[in-house]
Tab-separated table of N, CA and C in Angstrom:
chain	number	residue	atom	x	y	z
A	1	LYS	N	12.941	-19.804	-4.704
A	1	LYS	CA	14.021	-20.594	-4.133
A	1	LYS	C	13.677	-21.114	-2.745
A	2	ARG	N	12.733	-20.422	-2.073
A	2	ARG	CA	12.462	-20.787	-0.677
A	2	ARG	C	11.063	-21.347	-0.478
A	3	THR	N	10.522	-21.998	-1.476
A	3	THR	CA	9.182	-22.554	-1.353
A	3	THR	C	9.082	-23.859	-2.123
A	4	SER	N	8.128	-24.670	-1.739
A	4	SER	CA	7.903	-25.914	-2.468
A	4	SER	C	6.940	-25.695	-3.638
A	5	LEU	N	6.430	-24.477	-3.765
A	5	LEU	CA	5.530	-24.148	-4.873
A	5	LEU	C	6.330	-23.924	-6.140
A	6	SER	N	5.679	-24.150	-7.264
A	6	SER	CA	6.347	-23.896	-8.538
A	6	SER	C	6.347	-22.404	-8.831
A	7	SER	N	7.203	-21.982	-9.727
A	7	SER	CA	7.262	-20.575	-10.133
A	7	SER	C	5.925	-20.116	-10.696
A	8	VAL	N	5.254	-20.991	-11.424
A	8	VAL	CA	3.947	-20.666	-12.012
A	8	VAL	C	2.916	-20.430	-10.911
A	9	ASP	N	2.917	-21.266	-9.880
A	9	ASP	CA	1.984	-21.100	-8.760
A	9	ASP	C	2.231	-19.784	-8.028
A	10	VAL	N	3.484	-19.476	-7.767
A	10	VAL	CA	3.832	-18.240	-7.067
A	10	VAL	C	3.410	-17.037	-7.895
A	11	LEU	N	3.683	-17.065	-9.184
A	11	LEU	CA	3.301	-15.963	-10.062
A	11	LEU	C	1.786	-15.789	-10.103
A	12	ALA	N	1.046	-16.881	-10.110
A	12	ALA	CA	-0.423	-16.808	-10.115
A	12	ALA	C	-0.940	-16.142	-8.843
A	13	VAL	N	-0.354	-16.459	-7.711
A	13	VAL	CA	-0.764	-15.848	-6.448
A	13	VAL	C	-0.449	-14.358	-6.447
A	14	ILE	N	0.728	-13.996	-6.920
A	14	ILE	CA	1.108	-12.578	-6.969
A	14	ILE	C	0.189	-11.809	-7.913
A	15	GLU	N	-0.119	-12.361	-9.070
A	15	GLU	CA	-1.017	-11.695	-10.014
A	15	GLU	C	-2.418	-11.534	-9.431
A	16	ALA	N	-2.894	-12.529	-8.711
A	16	ALA	CA	-4.209	-12.436	-8.070
A	16	ALA	C	-4.200	-11.341	-7.009
A	17	PHE	N	-3.110	-11.250	-6.266
A	17	PHE	CA	-2.998	-10.214	-5.247
A	17	PHE	C	-2.979	-8.826	-5.884
A	18	ILE	N	-2.256	-8.691	-6.990
A	18	ILE	CA	-2.195	-7.411	-7.696
A	18	ILE	C	-3.585	-7.007	-8.188
A	19	ASP	N	-4.370	-7.964	-8.635
A	19	ASP	CA	-5.750	-7.672	-9.048
A	19	ASP	C	-6.626	-7.300	-7.860
A	20	LEU	N	-6.364	-7.896	-6.720
A	20	LEU	CA	-7.182	-7.704	-5.529
A	20	LEU	C	-6.979	-6.334	-4.873
A	21	ILE	N	-5.751	-5.844	-4.862
A	21	ILE	CA	-5.451	-4.583	-4.169
A	21	ILE	C	-6.357	-3.446	-4.637
A	22	PRO	N	-6.418	-3.128	-5.941
A	22	PRO	CA	-7.263	-2.002	-6.359
A	22	PRO	C	-8.737	-2.183	-6.006
A	23	GLU	N	-9.246	-3.397	-6.131
A	23	GLU	CA	-10.654	-3.656	-5.797
A	23	GLU	C	-10.936	-3.354	-4.328
A	24	ARG	N	-10.104	-3.855	-3.453
A	24	ARG	CA	-10.347	-3.706	-2.017
A	24	ARG	C	-10.128	-2.282	-1.528
A	25	VAL	N	-9.052	-1.637	-1.983
A	25	VAL	CA	-8.807	-0.274	-1.509
A	25	VAL	C	-9.850	0.687	-2.065
A	26	ALA	N	-10.386	0.392	-3.252
A	26	ALA	CA	-11.459	1.222	-3.804
A	26	ALA	C	-12.718	1.130	-2.942
A	27	ASP	N	-12.877	0.017	-2.245
A	27	ASP	CA	-14.005	-0.164	-1.327
A	27	ASP	C	-13.715	0.399	0.065
A	28	GLY	N	-12.568	1.059	0.210
A	28	GLY	CA	-12.212	1.651	1.498
A	28	GLY	C	-11.552	0.684	2.464
A	29	LYS	N	-11.171	-0.473	1.993
A	29	LYS	CA	-10.553	-1.484	2.856
A	29	LYS	C	-9.044	-1.297	2.917
A	30	ILE	N	-8.446	-1.784	3.972
A	30	ILE	CA	-6.992	-1.881	4.086
A	30	ILE	C	-6.626	-3.298	3.689
A	31	VAL	N	-5.674	-3.437	2.765
A	31	VAL	CA	-5.237	-4.758	2.315
A	31	VAL	C	-3.936	-5.078	3.041
A	32	ARG	N	-3.990	-6.095	3.879
A	32	ARG	CA	-2.820	-6.479	4.668
A	32	ARG	C	-2.175	-7.727	4.069
A	33	LEU	N	-0.870	-7.684	3.981
A	33	LEU	CA	-0.111	-8.823	3.479
A	33	LEU	C	0.812	-9.322	4.585
A	34	GLY	N	0.177	-9.847	5.614
A	34	GLY	CA	0.910	-10.405	6.748
A	34	GLY	C	1.932	-9.439	7.312
A	35	GLU	N	3.115	-9.934	7.584
A	35	GLU	CA	4.189	-9.141	8.165
A	35	GLU	C	4.856	-8.219	7.152
A	36	PHE	N	4.543	-8.381	5.869
A	36	PHE	CA	5.156	-7.549	4.833
A	36	PHE	C	4.695	-6.099	4.943
A	37	GLY	N	3.393	-5.895	5.116
A	37	GLY	CA	2.870	-4.542	5.245
A	37	GLY	C	1.438	-4.458	4.769
A	38	SER	N	0.950	-3.227	4.574
A	38	SER	CA	-0.439	-3.045	4.168
A	38	SER	C	-0.565	-1.915	3.147
A	39	PHE	N	-1.624	-1.992	2.369
A	39	PHE	CA	-1.945	-0.998	1.356
A	39	PHE	C	-3.277	-0.347	1.714
A	40	SER	N	-3.363	0.970	1.525
A	40	SER	CA	-4.613	1.684	1.760
A	40	SER	C	-4.642	2.924	0.878
A	41	VAL	N	-5.824	3.526	0.762
A	41	VAL	CA	-5.983	4.743	-0.022
A	41	VAL	C	-6.220	5.918	0.915
A	42	THR	N	-5.625	7.032	0.589
A	42	THR	CA	-5.947	8.285	1.258
A	42	THR	C	-6.420	9.259	0.193
A	43	ILE	N	-7.271	10.184	0.607
A	43	ILE	CA	-7.772	11.178	-0.335
A	43	ILE	C	-7.364	12.562	0.121
A	44	SER	N	-7.306	13.489	-0.828
A	44	SER	CA	-7.084	14.893	-0.487
A	44	SER	C	-8.283	15.672	-1.007
A	45	SER	N	-8.652	16.705	-0.261
A	45	SER	CA	-9.826	17.489	-0.646
A	45	SER	C	-9.683	18.907	-0.128
A	46	GLU	N	-10.597	19.737	-0.563
A	46	GLU	CA	-10.693	21.073	-0.012
A	46	GLU	C	-11.240	20.938	1.409
A	47	GLY	N	-10.895	21.866	2.265
A	47	GLY	CA	-11.381	21.825	3.641
A	47	GLY	C	-12.798	22.377	3.763
A	48	VAL	N	-13.544	21.847	4.717
A	48	VAL	CA	-14.875	22.357	5.045
A	48	VAL	C	-14.950	22.503	6.561
A	49	GLU	N	-15.840	23.372	7.003
A	49	GLU	CA	-15.953	23.602	8.441
A	49	GLU	C	-16.797	22.547	9.140
A	50	LYS	N	-17.800	22.019	8.448
A	50	LYS	CA	-18.701	21.036	9.055
A	50	LYS	C	-18.762	19.785	8.187
A	51	ALA	N	-18.888	18.639	8.837
A	51	ALA	CA	-18.956	17.376	8.113
A	51	ALA	C	-20.109	17.355	7.114
A	52	GLU	N	-21.199	18.020	7.445
A	52	GLU	CA	-22.369	18.045	6.552
A	52	GLU	C	-22.061	18.758	5.236
A	53	GLU	N	-21.041	19.604	5.218
A	53	GLU	CA	-20.688	20.353	4.012
A	53	GLU	C	-19.823	19.537	3.050
A	54	PHE	N	-19.316	18.421	3.518
A	54	PHE	CA	-18.410	17.622	2.688
A	54	PHE	C	-19.190	16.856	1.620
A	55	THR	N	-18.717	16.927	0.378
A	55	THR	CA	-19.271	16.129	-0.718
A	55	THR	C	-18.109	15.570	-1.533
A	56	SER	N	-18.390	14.564	-2.322
A	56	SER	CA	-17.336	13.973	-3.150
A	56	SER	C	-16.828	14.954	-4.206
A	57	ALA	N	-17.588	15.990	-4.498
A	57	ALA	CA	-17.183	16.971	-5.508
A	57	ALA	C	-15.939	17.762	-5.095
A	58	ILE	N	-15.638	17.818	-3.802
A	58	ILE	CA	-14.475	18.594	-3.375
A	58	ILE	C	-13.220	17.742	-3.209
A	59	ILE	N	-13.321	16.457	-3.536
A	59	ILE	CA	-12.147	15.586	-3.486
A	59	ILE	C	-11.246	15.909	-4.681
A	60	ARG	N	-9.975	16.195	-4.392
A	60	ARG	CA	-9.022	16.560	-5.443
A	60	ARG	C	-8.266	15.356	-5.998
A	61	GLY	N	-8.072	14.357	-5.203
A	61	GLY	CA	-7.311	13.205	-5.678
A	61	GLY	C	-7.155	12.155	-4.599
A	62	ASN	N	-6.450	11.087	-4.956
A	62	ASN	CA	-6.194	10.010	-4.010
A	62	ASN	C	-4.797	9.453	-4.222
A	63	SER	N	-4.331	8.697	-3.251
A	63	SER	CA	-3.018	8.069	-3.322
A	63	SER	C	-3.095	6.674	-2.724
A	64	LEU	N	-2.363	5.770	-3.323
A	64	LEU	CA	-2.228	4.430	-2.761
A	64	LEU	C	-1.010	4.449	-1.851
A	65	ASN	N	-1.208	4.086	-0.608
A	65	ASN	CA	-0.124	4.103	0.377
A	65	ASN	C	0.267	2.684	0.767
A	66	PHE	N	1.554	2.503	0.976
A	66	PHE	CA	2.071	1.242	1.496
A	66	PHE	C	2.707	1.534	2.842
A	67	ARG	N	2.303	0.786	3.845
A	67	ARG	CA	2.907	0.900	5.177
A	67	ARG	C	3.656	-0.401	5.444
A	68	PRO	N	4.971	-0.332	5.523
A	68	PRO	CA	5.729	-1.562	5.735
A	68	PRO	C	5.468	-2.153	7.118
A	69	GLY	N	5.539	-3.483	7.176
A	69	GLY	CA	5.452	-4.169	8.460
A	69	GLY	C	6.744	-3.971	9.239
A	70	LYS	N	6.776	-4.471	10.455
A	70	LYS	CA	7.924	-4.262	11.337
A	70	LYS	C	9.237	-4.782	10.752
A	71	LEU	N	9.197	-5.976	10.156
A	71	LEU	CA	10.429	-6.547	9.606
A	71	LEU	C	10.945	-5.735	8.430
A	72	VAL	N	10.064	-5.324	7.545
A	72	VAL	CA	10.462	-4.514	6.390
A	72	VAL	C	10.966	-3.160	6.869
A	73	GLN	N	10.261	-2.545	7.820
A	73	GLN	CA	10.679	-1.245	8.331
A	73	GLN	C	12.045	-1.321	8.993
A	74	LYS	N	12.316	-2.423	9.675
A	74	LYS	CA	13.621	-2.596	10.323
A	74	LYS	C	14.741	-2.573	9.285
A	75	VAL	N	14.524	-3.227	8.158
A	75	VAL	CA	15.519	-3.215	7.081
A	75	VAL	C	15.648	-1.807	6.493
A	76	LEU	N	14.514	-1.141	6.263
A	76	LEU	CA	14.550	0.217	5.717
A	76	LEU	C	15.313	1.171	6.634
A	77	ASP	N	15.169	0.976	7.928
A	77	ASP	CA	15.839	1.842	8.895
A	77	ASP	C	17.355	1.659	8.916
A	78	THR	N	17.844	0.541	8.389
A	78	THR	CA	19.288	0.266	8.435
A	78	THR	C	19.996	0.555	7.111
A	79	ILE	N	19.255	1.018	6.108
A	79	ILE	CA	19.871	1.302	4.811
A	79	ILE	C	20.828	2.479	4.939
A	80	GLU	N	22.014	2.316	4.392
A	80	GLU	CA	22.975	3.417	4.342
A	80	GLU	C	23.062	3.889	2.905
A	81	TYR	N	23.045	5.197	2.720
A	81	TYR	CA	23.037	5.782	1.390
A	81	TYR	C	24.394	6.408	1.076
A	82	SER	N	24.748	6.353	-0.181
A	82	SER	CA	25.975	7.013	-0.626
A	82	SER	C	25.759	7.544	-2.037
A	83	LYS	N	26.508	8.556	-2.368
A	83	LYS	CA	26.405	9.166	-3.684
A	83	LYS	C	27.145	8.295	-4.692
A	84	VAL	N	26.493	8.053	-5.820
A	84	VAL	CA	27.112	7.264	-6.883
A	84	VAL	C	27.542	8.246	-7.965
A	85	SER	N	28.820	8.208	-8.290
A	85	SER	CA	29.290	9.132	-9.330
A	85	SER	C	28.960	8.549	-10.703
A	86	GLY	N	28.499	9.431	-11.594
A	86	GLY	CA	28.026	9.015	-12.906
A	86	GLY	C	29.095	8.991	-13.910
C-alpha cells in the first residue's frame, strides 16, 4: 500500500532476502535490514579453559537471533499486555 512497486516485486525482494539470511549468517555475518533490525547466529558450547582447547566438536547448537532496530524496539517497549479469556 505504501510503495510504487508491484506486489510481485515486493514479494520477490522478500523471498530473496529470506534466501540470503541463512547463507550470510552461516558465514558468520550479521545481516542488517536498515532501521528494521539485524539477524545473527550465536552458538552454545561446552566451556574450555583455554582458547586452544576449543574445537567445533564441543558446539552443542546454534540460534538465529533478531535484534530490533530503534524504531521497532520503541514500539515493542510500548506494548501493553492483557489476559484474554478463552
